[in-house]
PDB file of C-alpha atoms and ligand atoms in Angstrom:
ATOM      1  CA  MET D  10     208.612 199.148   4.051  1.00 60.00           C
ATOM      2  CA  THR D  11     209.874 201.877   6.477  1.00 65.00           C
ATOM      3  CA  ALA D  12     211.300 200.496   9.758  1.00 74.00           C
ATOM      4  CA  PRO D  13     208.670 200.743  12.853  1.00 81.00           C
ATOM      5  CA  GLN D  14     209.445 204.013  15.243  1.00 92.00           C
ATOM      6  CA  PRO D  15     211.178 202.295  18.333  1.00 97.00           C
ATOM      7  CA  LEU D  16     209.418 202.201  21.457  1.00 98.00           C
ATOM      8  CA  ILE D  17     211.132 202.329  24.699  1.00 98.00           C
ATOM      9  CA  ALA D  18     208.732 201.387  27.697  1.00 98.00           C
ATOM     10  CA  GLY D  19     209.705 201.456  31.471  1.00 98.00           C
ATOM     11  CA  ASN D  20     207.997 198.483  33.506  1.00 98.00           C
ATOM     12  CA  TRP D  21     207.610 199.564  37.163  1.00 98.00           C
ATOM     13  CA  LYS D  22     206.112 196.147  38.200  1.00 98.00           C
ATOM     14  CA  MET D  23     204.806 196.677  41.921  1.00 98.00           C
ATOM     15  CA  ASN D  24     207.038 199.610  42.499  1.00 98.00           C
ATOM     16  CA  GLY D  25     206.351 203.300  43.266  1.00 96.00           C
ATOM     17  CA  THR D  26     204.043 205.455  45.228  1.00 96.00           C
ATOM     18  CA  SER D  27     202.817 209.098  44.611  1.00 95.00           C
ATOM     19  CA  ALA D  28     206.389 210.055  45.638  1.00 95.00           C
ATOM     20  CA  SER D  29     207.495 208.380  42.709  1.00 96.00           C
ATOM     21  CA  LEU D  30     205.826 210.663  40.367  1.00 97.00           C
ATOM     22  CA  ASP D  31     208.711 213.051  40.449  1.00 97.00           C
ATOM     23  CA  GLU D  32     211.079 210.607  38.848  1.00 97.00           C
ATOM     24  CA  ALA D  33     208.276 210.167  35.803  1.00 98.00           C
ATOM     25  CA  ARG D  34     208.691 213.998  35.720  1.00 98.00           C
ATOM     26  CA  ALA D  35     212.129 213.858  35.488  1.00 98.00           C
ATOM     27  CA  ILE D  36     211.887 211.391  32.591  1.00 98.00           C
ATOM     28  CA  ALA D  37     209.386 213.596  30.764  1.00 97.00           C
ATOM     29  CA  ALA D  38     211.794 216.480  31.154  1.00 97.00           C
ATOM     30  CA  GLY D  39     214.671 214.808  30.014  1.00 96.00           C
ATOM     31  CA  VAL D  40     213.600 212.967  27.245  1.00 95.00           C
ATOM     32  CA  GLY D  41     214.258 215.773  24.454  1.00 89.00           C
ATOM     33  CA  GLU D  42     213.934 214.865  20.892  1.00 87.00           C
ATOM     34  CA  CYS D  43     215.044 211.366  20.971  1.00 88.00           C
ATOM     35  CA  PRO D  44     213.766 209.243  18.012  1.00 92.00           C
ATOM     36  CA  ALA D  45     211.910 206.889  20.173  1.00 96.00           C
ATOM     37  CA  ARG D  46     208.148 206.707  21.598  1.00 97.00           C
ATOM     38  CA  VAL D  47     208.790 206.516  25.340  1.00 98.00           C
ATOM     39  CA  ALA D  48     206.227 205.056  27.668  1.00 98.00           C
ATOM     40  CA  ILE D  49     206.316 204.285  31.496  1.00 98.00           C
ATOM     41  CA  CYS D  50     203.793 201.650  32.839  1.00 98.00           C
ATOM     42  CA  PRO D  51     203.528 202.111  36.648  1.00 98.00           C
ATOM     43  CA  PRO D  52     201.276 200.168  38.993  1.00 98.00           C
ATOM     44  CA  ALA D  53     197.694 200.540  37.925  1.00 98.00           C
ATOM     45  CA  ILE D  54     197.033 202.954  41.281  1.00 98.00           C
ATOM     46  CA  LEU D  55     199.272 205.562  39.727  1.00 98.00           C
ATOM     47  CA  THR D  56     197.989 205.387  36.162  1.00 98.00           C
ATOM     48  CA  HIS D  57     195.756 208.470  36.585  1.00 98.00           C
ATOM     49  CA  ARG D  58     198.125 210.495  38.665  1.00 98.00           C
ATOM     50  CA  MET D  59     200.825 209.778  36.339  1.00 98.00           C
ATOM     51  CA  SER D  60     198.624 210.621  33.289  1.00 98.00           C
ATOM     52  CA  GLN D  61     197.949 214.017  34.836  1.00 98.00           C
ATOM     53  CA  ALA D  62     201.636 214.570  35.688  1.00 98.00           C
ATOM     54  CA  LEU D  63     202.727 213.684  32.294  1.00 98.00           C
ATOM     55  CA  ALA D  64     200.142 215.556  30.492  1.00 97.00           C
ATOM     56  CA  GLY D  65     201.593 217.614  27.605  1.00 95.00           C
ATOM     57  CA  SER D  66     204.616 215.802  27.582  1.00 97.00           C
ATOM     58  CA  ARG D  67     206.294 213.055  25.073  1.00 96.00           C
ATOM     59  CA  VAL D  68     205.783 210.357  27.462  1.00 98.00           C
ATOM     60  CA  LEU D  69     203.090 207.973  27.354  1.00 98.00           C
ATOM     61  CA  VAL D  70     201.457 205.892  30.299  1.00 98.00           C
ATOM     62  CA  GLY D  71     200.867 202.154  30.162  1.00 98.00           C
ATOM     63  CA  GLY D  72     199.201 199.449  32.057  1.00 98.00           C
ATOM     64  CA  GLN D  73     201.103 196.466  33.174  1.00 98.00           C
ATOM     65  CA  ASP D  74     198.147 194.000  32.571  1.00 98.00           C
ATOM     66  CA  ALA D  75     194.504 193.860  31.989  1.00 98.00           C
ATOM     67  CA  HIS D  76     191.704 191.695  32.369  1.00 98.00           C
ATOM     68  CA  TRP D  77     190.170 189.598  29.444  1.00 98.00           C
ATOM     69  CA  ASP D  78     186.762 190.864  30.102  1.00 98.00           C
ATOM     70  CA  ASP D  79     185.355 194.658  29.994  1.00 97.00           C
ATOM     71  CA  ALA D  80     183.695 194.576  33.426  1.00 97.00           C
ATOM     72  CA  GLY D  81     182.044 192.130  35.988  1.00 97.00           C
ATOM     73  CA  ALA D  82     182.760 190.144  38.961  1.00 98.00           C
ATOM     74  CA  PHE D  83     186.660 189.880  38.947  1.00 98.00           C
ATOM     75  CA  THR D  84     187.604 191.012  42.322  1.00 98.00           C
ATOM     76  CA  GLY D  85     190.668 192.938  42.358  1.00 97.00           C
ATOM     77  CA  ASP D  86     191.233 192.862  38.689  1.00 97.00           C
ATOM     78  CA  ILE D  87     191.517 195.743  36.380  1.00 98.00           C
ATOM     79  CA  SER D  88     189.771 196.019  32.958  1.00 98.00           C
ATOM     80  CA  ALA D  89     191.850 197.471  29.710  1.00 98.00           C
ATOM     81  CA  GLU D  90     188.689 200.121  29.963  1.00 98.00           C
ATOM     82  CA  MET D  91     189.459 201.402  33.407  1.00 98.00           C
ATOM     83  CA  LEU D  92     193.070 201.855  32.147  1.00 98.00           C
ATOM     84  CA  ALA D  93     192.089 203.816  28.947  1.00 98.00           C
ATOM     85  CA  ASP D  94     189.766 205.803  31.453  1.00 98.00           C
ATOM     86  CA  ALA D  95     192.748 206.652  33.656  1.00 98.00           C
ATOM     87  CA  GLY D  96     194.836 207.981  30.779  1.00 98.00           C
ATOM     88  CA  ALA D  97     196.639 204.750  29.613  1.00 98.00           C
ATOM     89  CA  LYS D  98     197.691 204.477  26.006  1.00 98.00           C
ATOM     90  CA  LEU D  99     199.291 201.289  26.005  1.00 98.00           C
ATOM     91  CA  VAL D 100     199.496 198.121  27.973  1.00 98.00           C
ATOM     92  CA  ILE D 101     201.870 195.250  28.613  1.00 98.00           C
ATOM     93  CA  LEU D 102     200.356 191.883  28.336  1.00 98.00           C
ATOM     94  CA  GLY D 103     201.662 188.375  28.811  1.00 98.00           C
ATOM     95  CA  HIS D 104     204.611 189.339  30.952  1.00 98.00           C
ATOM     96  CA  SER D 105     206.377 186.122  32.115  1.00 97.00           C
ATOM     97  CA  GLU D 106     205.794 187.142  35.566  1.00 97.00           C
ATOM     98  CA  ARG D 107     202.047 186.868  34.772  1.00 97.00           C
ATOM     99  CA  ARG D 108     202.493 183.951  32.708  1.00 97.00           C
ATOM    100  CA  THR D 109     204.341 182.109  35.367  1.00 94.00           C
ATOM    101  CA  GLY D 110     202.931 183.660  38.655  1.00 95.00           C
ATOM    102  CA  TYR D 111     199.244 183.648  37.500  1.00 95.00           C
ATOM    103  CA  ARG D 112     199.549 180.586  35.141  1.00 96.00           C
ATOM    104  CA  GLU D 113     198.596 182.877  32.010  1.00 98.00           C
ATOM    105  CA  THR D 114     198.278 180.726  29.026  1.00 98.00           C
ATOM    106  CA  ASP D 115     198.636 181.948  25.186  1.00 98.00           C
ATOM    107  CA  ASP D 116     194.968 181.552  25.019  1.00 98.00           C
ATOM    108  CA  ILE D 117     194.541 184.019  28.001  1.00 98.00           C
ATOM    109  CA  VAL D 118     196.873 186.505  26.928  1.00 98.00           C
ATOM    110  CA  ALA D 119     195.234 186.613  23.368  1.00 98.00           C
ATOM    111  CA  SER D 120     191.937 187.036  24.996  1.00 98.00           C
ATOM    112  CA  LYS D 121     193.496 190.041  26.830  1.00 98.00           C
ATOM    113  CA  VAL D 122     195.107 191.593  23.866  1.00 98.00           C
ATOM    114  CA  LYS D 123     191.401 191.496  22.240  1.00 98.00           C
ATOM    115  CA  ALA D 124     190.191 193.543  25.214  1.00 98.00           C
ATOM    116  CA  ALA D 125     192.840 195.993  24.975  1.00 98.00           C
ATOM    117  CA  LEU D 126     191.968 196.528  21.646  1.00 98.00           C
ATOM    118  CA  ARG D 127     188.194 196.921  22.509  1.00 98.00           C
ATOM    119  CA  ALA D 128     189.502 199.672  24.855  1.00 98.00           C
ATOM    120  CA  ARG D 129     191.745 201.279  22.248  1.00 98.00           C
ATOM    121  CA  LEU D 130     194.790 200.269  24.266  1.00 98.00           C
ATOM    122  CA  GLU D 131     198.031 199.670  22.084  1.00 98.00           C
ATOM    123  CA  PRO D 132     199.070 196.047  23.400  1.00 98.00           C
ATOM    124  CA  ILE D 133     202.945 195.221  24.194  1.00 98.00           C
ATOM    125  CA  VAL D 134     202.900 191.633  24.078  1.00 98.00           C
ATOM    126  CA  CYS D 135     205.762 189.779  25.988  1.00 98.00           C
ATOM    127  CA  VAL D 136     207.209 186.362  25.112  1.00 98.00           C
ATOM    128  CA  GLY D 137     210.259 184.694  26.044  1.00 98.00           C
ATOM    129  CA  GLU D 138     211.856 181.079  26.911  1.00 98.00           C
ATOM    130  CA  THR D 139     212.982 179.690  30.199  1.00 97.00           C
ATOM    131  CA  LEU D 140     216.756 178.894  30.631  1.00 97.00           C
ATOM    132  CA  GLU D 141     215.654 175.434  30.634  1.00 97.00           C
ATOM    133  CA  GLU D 142     214.034 175.584  27.190  1.00 98.00           C
ATOM    134  CA  ARG D 143     217.047 177.731  26.003  1.00 97.00           C
ATOM    135  CA  LYS D 144     219.520 174.982  27.007  1.00 97.00           C
ATOM    136  CA  ALA D 145     217.253 172.419  25.449  1.00 98.00           C
ATOM    137  CA  GLY D 146     217.679 174.185  22.241  1.00 97.00           C
ATOM    138  CA  ARG D 147     214.162 175.215  22.005  1.00 98.00           C
ATOM    139  CA  ALA D 148     214.329 178.774  22.448  1.00 98.00           C
ATOM    140  CA  LEU D 149     213.097 179.750  18.846  1.00 98.00           C
ATOM    141  CA  ASP D 150     210.328 177.275  18.930  1.00 98.00           C
ATOM    142  CA  VAL D 151     208.968 178.249  22.416  1.00 98.00           C
ATOM    143  CA  VAL D 152     208.886 182.041  21.233  1.00 98.00           C
ATOM    144  CA  THR D 153     207.558 181.848  17.815  1.00 98.00           C
ATOM    145  CA  GLY D 154     204.944 179.324  19.448  1.00 98.00           C
ATOM    146  CA  GLN D 155     204.123 182.043  21.877  1.00 98.00           C
ATOM    147  CA  VAL D 156     203.790 184.900  19.075  1.00 98.00           C
ATOM    148  CA  ARG D 157     201.352 182.797  17.166  1.00 98.00           C
ATOM    149  CA  GLY D 158     199.464 181.523  20.263  1.00 98.00           C
ATOM    150  CA  SER D 159     199.361 185.204  21.776  1.00 98.00           C
ATOM    151  CA  LEU D 160     198.571 187.464  18.997  1.00 98.00           C
ATOM    152  CA  PRO D 161     194.741 187.133  17.766  1.00 98.00           C
ATOM    153  CA  ALA D 162     194.018 187.948  14.313  1.00 98.00           C
ATOM    154  CA  GLU D 163     192.208 191.167  15.412  1.00 98.00           C
ATOM    155  CA  LEU D 164     195.628 192.641  15.672  1.00 98.00           C
ATOM    156  CA  SER D 165     195.575 192.883  11.883  1.00 97.00           C
ATOM    157  CA  GLY D 166     195.952 196.470  11.008  1.00 96.00           C
ATOM    158  CA  GLN D 167     196.313 197.736  14.477  1.00 97.00           C
ATOM    159  CA  THR D 168     199.449 199.294  16.047  1.00 97.00           C
ATOM    160  CA  PHE D 169     201.016 196.888  18.501  1.00 98.00           C
ATOM    161  CA  SER D 170     204.599 195.464  19.493  1.00 98.00           C
ATOM    162  CA  VAL D 171     205.988 192.405  20.714  1.00 98.00           C
ATOM    163  CA  ALA D 172     208.553 192.195  23.539  1.00 98.00           C
ATOM    164  CA  TYR D 173     211.050 189.464  23.556  1.00 98.00           C
ATOM    165  CA  GLU D 174     212.195 188.771  27.286  1.00 98.00           C
ATOM    166  CA  PRO D 175     214.137 185.887  28.088  1.00 98.00           C
ATOM    167  CA  VAL D 176     212.757 184.640  31.447  1.00 97.00           C
ATOM    168  CA  TRP D 177     216.493 183.992  32.638  1.00 97.00           C
ATOM    169  CA  ALA D 178     217.462 187.851  31.773  1.00 97.00           C
ATOM    170  CA  ILE D 179     214.751 189.354  33.509  1.00 96.00           C
ATOM    171  CA  GLY D 180     216.251 191.137  36.771  1.00 93.00           C
ATOM    172  CA  THR D 181     219.134 188.888  36.700  1.00 96.00           C
ATOM    173  CA  GLY D 182     221.919 191.065  35.131  1.00 94.00           C
ATOM    174  CA  LEU D 183     222.256 188.463  32.618  1.00 94.00           C
ATOM    175  CA  THR D 184     221.760 189.327  29.004  1.00 95.00           C
ATOM    176  CA  PRO D 185     222.052 186.961  25.749  1.00 97.00           C
ATOM    177  CA  THR D 186     224.658 187.849  23.457  1.00 97.00           C
ATOM    178  CA  THR D 187     223.745 190.400  20.429  1.00 98.00           C
ATOM    179  CA  PRO D 188     223.741 187.319  17.897  1.00 98.00           C
ATOM    180  CA  GLU D 189     221.310 185.585  20.163  1.00 98.00           C
ATOM    181  CA  ILE D 190     218.929 188.463  20.606  1.00 98.00           C
ATOM    182  CA  GLU D 191     219.175 188.905  16.608  1.00 98.00           C
ATOM    183  CA  GLU D 192     218.416 185.175  15.987  1.00 98.00           C
ATOM    184  CA  VAL D 193     215.426 185.265  18.079  1.00 98.00           C
ATOM    185  CA  HIS D 194     214.274 188.847  16.858  1.00 98.00           C
ATOM    186  CA  ARG D 195     214.474 187.339  13.285  1.00 98.00           C
ATOM    187  CA  ALA D 196     212.633 184.485  14.327  1.00 98.00           C
ATOM    188  CA  ILE D 197     209.600 186.526  15.606  1.00 98.00           C
ATOM    189  CA  ARG D 198     209.771 188.792  12.451  1.00 98.00           C
ATOM    190  CA  GLY D 199     209.217 185.523  10.555  1.00 98.00           C
ATOM    191  CA  ALA D 200     206.515 184.689  12.562  1.00 98.00           C
ATOM    192  CA  LEU D 201     204.743 188.088  12.409  1.00 98.00           C
ATOM    193  CA  VAL D 202     204.986 188.174   8.843  1.00 98.00           C
ATOM    194  CA  GLU D 203     203.606 184.508   8.214  1.00 98.00           C
ATOM    195  CA  GLN D 204     200.710 185.706  10.307  1.00 98.00           C
ATOM    196  CA  PHE D 205     200.158 189.498   9.197  1.00 98.00           C
ATOM    197  CA  GLY D 206     201.692 189.504   5.822  1.00 97.00           C
ATOM    198  CA  GLU D 207     204.135 192.333   4.954  1.00 96.00           C
ATOM    199  CA  ALA D 208     202.339 194.650   7.933  1.00 97.00           C
ATOM    200  CA  GLY D 209     204.327 192.103  10.333  1.00 97.00           C
ATOM    201  CA  ARG D 210     207.690 194.085   8.980  1.00 96.00           C
ATOM    202  CA  ALA D 211     206.032 197.341  10.717  1.00 96.00           C
ATOM    203  CA  VAL D 212     205.747 195.826  14.299  1.00 98.00           C
ATOM    204  CA  PRO D 213     208.465 196.985  16.592  1.00 98.00           C
ATOM    205  CA  ILE D 214     210.059 193.970  18.560  1.00 98.00           C
ATOM    206  CA  LEU D 215     211.430 195.119  21.595  1.00 98.00           C
ATOM    207  CA  TYR D 216     214.010 193.601  23.828  1.00 98.00           C
ATOM    208  CA  GLY D 217     213.405 193.237  27.544  1.00 98.00           C
ATOM    209  CA  GLY D 218     216.094 191.495  30.311  1.00 97.00           C
ATOM    210  CA  SER D 219     218.499 193.424  32.176  1.00 96.00           C
ATOM    211  CA  VAL D 220     218.880 196.410  29.832  1.00 98.00           C
ATOM    212  CA  LYS D 221     220.877 199.135  31.299  1.00 98.00           C
ATOM    213  CA  PRO D 222     222.418 202.439  30.273  1.00 98.00           C
ATOM    214  CA  GLY D 223     225.843 200.520  29.853  1.00 97.00           C
ATOM    215  CA  ASN D 224     224.367 197.907  27.259  1.00 98.00           C
ATOM    216  CA  ALA D 225     221.672 199.733  25.951  1.00 98.00           C
ATOM    217  CA  ALA D 226     223.504 201.171  22.468  1.00 98.00           C
ATOM    218  CA  GLU D 227     224.608 197.844  21.589  1.00 98.00           C
ATOM    219  CA  ILE D 228     221.108 196.026  22.256  1.00 98.00           C
ATOM    220  CA  LEU D 229     219.126 198.752  20.728  1.00 98.00           C
ATOM    221  CA  HIS D 230     221.160 199.136  17.525  1.00 97.00           C
ATOM    222  CA  ALA D 231     221.195 195.258  17.049  1.00 98.00           C
ATOM    223  CA  ASP D 232     219.343 194.066  13.987  1.00 97.00           C
ATOM    224  CA  GLU D 233     215.320 193.679  14.162  1.00 98.00           C
ATOM    225  CA  VAL D 234     215.633 195.504  17.966  1.00 98.00           C
ATOM    226  CA  GLY D 235     212.948 198.002  17.594  1.00 98.00           C
ATOM    227  CA  GLY D 236     213.296 199.614  21.168  1.00 98.00           C
ATOM    228  CA  ALA D 237     213.218 197.887  24.752  1.00 98.00           C
ATOM    229  CA  LEU D 238     211.083 196.951  27.667  1.00 98.00           C
ATOM    230  CA  VAL D 239     212.874 198.120  30.806  1.00 98.00           C
ATOM    231  CA  GLY D 240     212.144 196.697  34.305  1.00 98.00           C
ATOM    232  CA  GLY D 241     214.571 197.813  37.372  1.00 97.00           C
ATOM    233  CA  ALA D 242     216.476 200.519  35.215  1.00 98.00           C
ATOM    234  CA  SER D 243     213.243 202.584  34.421  1.00 98.00           C
ATOM    235  CA  LEU D 244     212.748 203.172  38.106  1.00 98.00           C
ATOM    236  CA  LYS D 245     215.414 205.848  38.355  1.00 97.00           C
ATOM    237  CA  ALA D 246     215.278 208.841  35.728  1.00 98.00           C
ATOM    238  CA  ASP D 247     218.899 209.082  35.094  1.00 98.00           C
ATOM    239  CA  ASP D 248     219.101 205.215  34.160  1.00 98.00           C
ATOM    240  CA  PHE D 249     215.826 205.395  32.141  1.00 98.00           C
ATOM    241  CA  LEU D 250     217.119 208.417  30.362  1.00 98.00           C
ATOM    242  CA  GLY D 251     220.605 207.000  29.830  1.00 97.00           C
ATOM    243  CA  ILE D 252     218.938 204.247  27.810  1.00 98.00           C
ATOM    244  CA  VAL D 253     216.468 206.459  26.019  1.00 97.00           C
ATOM    245  CA  ARG D 254     219.604 208.462  24.703  1.00 96.00           C
ATOM    246  CA  ALA D 255     221.461 205.458  23.884  1.00 96.00           C
ATOM    247  CA  LEU D 256     219.166 205.038  20.697  1.00 92.00           C
TER     248      LEU D 256
HETATM  249  C1  PEP Z 308     210.791 193.076  32.709  1.00 83.64           C
HETATM  250  O1  PEP Z 308     210.464 192.857  33.877  1.00 83.64           O
HETATM  251  O2  PEP Z 308     210.224 193.575  31.634  1.00 83.64           O
HETATM  252  C2  PEP Z 308     212.056 193.455  32.729  1.00 83.64           C
HETATM  253  C3  PEP Z 308     212.714 193.574  31.550  1.00 83.64           C
HETATM  254  O3  PEP Z 308     212.986 193.682  33.652  1.00 83.64           O
HETATM  255  P1  PEP Z 308     214.527 193.974  34.021  1.00 83.64           P
HETATM  256  O4  PEP Z 308     214.660 195.171  32.959  1.00 83.64           O
HETATM  257  O5  PEP Z 308     214.676 194.489  35.335  1.00 83.64           O
HETATM  258  O6  PEP Z 308     215.534 193.035  33.916  1.00 83.64           O
END
């Protein structure tokens, strides 16, 4: 089976206003012929304008979260259908900032994945261990458990990716060593093949957590790394393009 096409996605989190659309335009202008698919996931309020700003470019727009229901009395929430209607093609689900800050369990994440599929959004499902779990030697168990619990059977035959994001590496400047990343990615691959058969080999496994232009080449060329989910360094076009070009 051929290796999956890599995906490099920027997660802007709660950063950016309409002025930031220029940064997205600069990313689209500089992305060139890189072998990866490239996406930016801005705050939901920018989805529509960013989709318009990037129309005709290679850069896709994604959401950062979506509700598990399609519509209803959920004040302040955004549905997958709304993101798709605003031009999003992908959506990040189960980010550790949602799992921790909003108590999202694997079951909730799996429900959100199903909602994304109903809206024809491509899910990027995040998993990752805390520092305590790593120190206790539980990283592989935690991460493969999250993969099994957060990926519903409905994903069979669909396009999606998994992002391994060690919680302790997000926004901290810390990264696991390359052998540590490879060990977890191989374990995730094993869990994907167990769950989805040979099709599990075609799922890109992204790495996320303090990816920068300076460490991107080593990380992106590691075994079983199929791209990156980038937080802070995706906010500046030069930094994000430095990562994209490292592939
Ligand atoms: C993230 O939040 O998904 C992330 C990887 O953040 P950072 O790159 O800033 O560590």
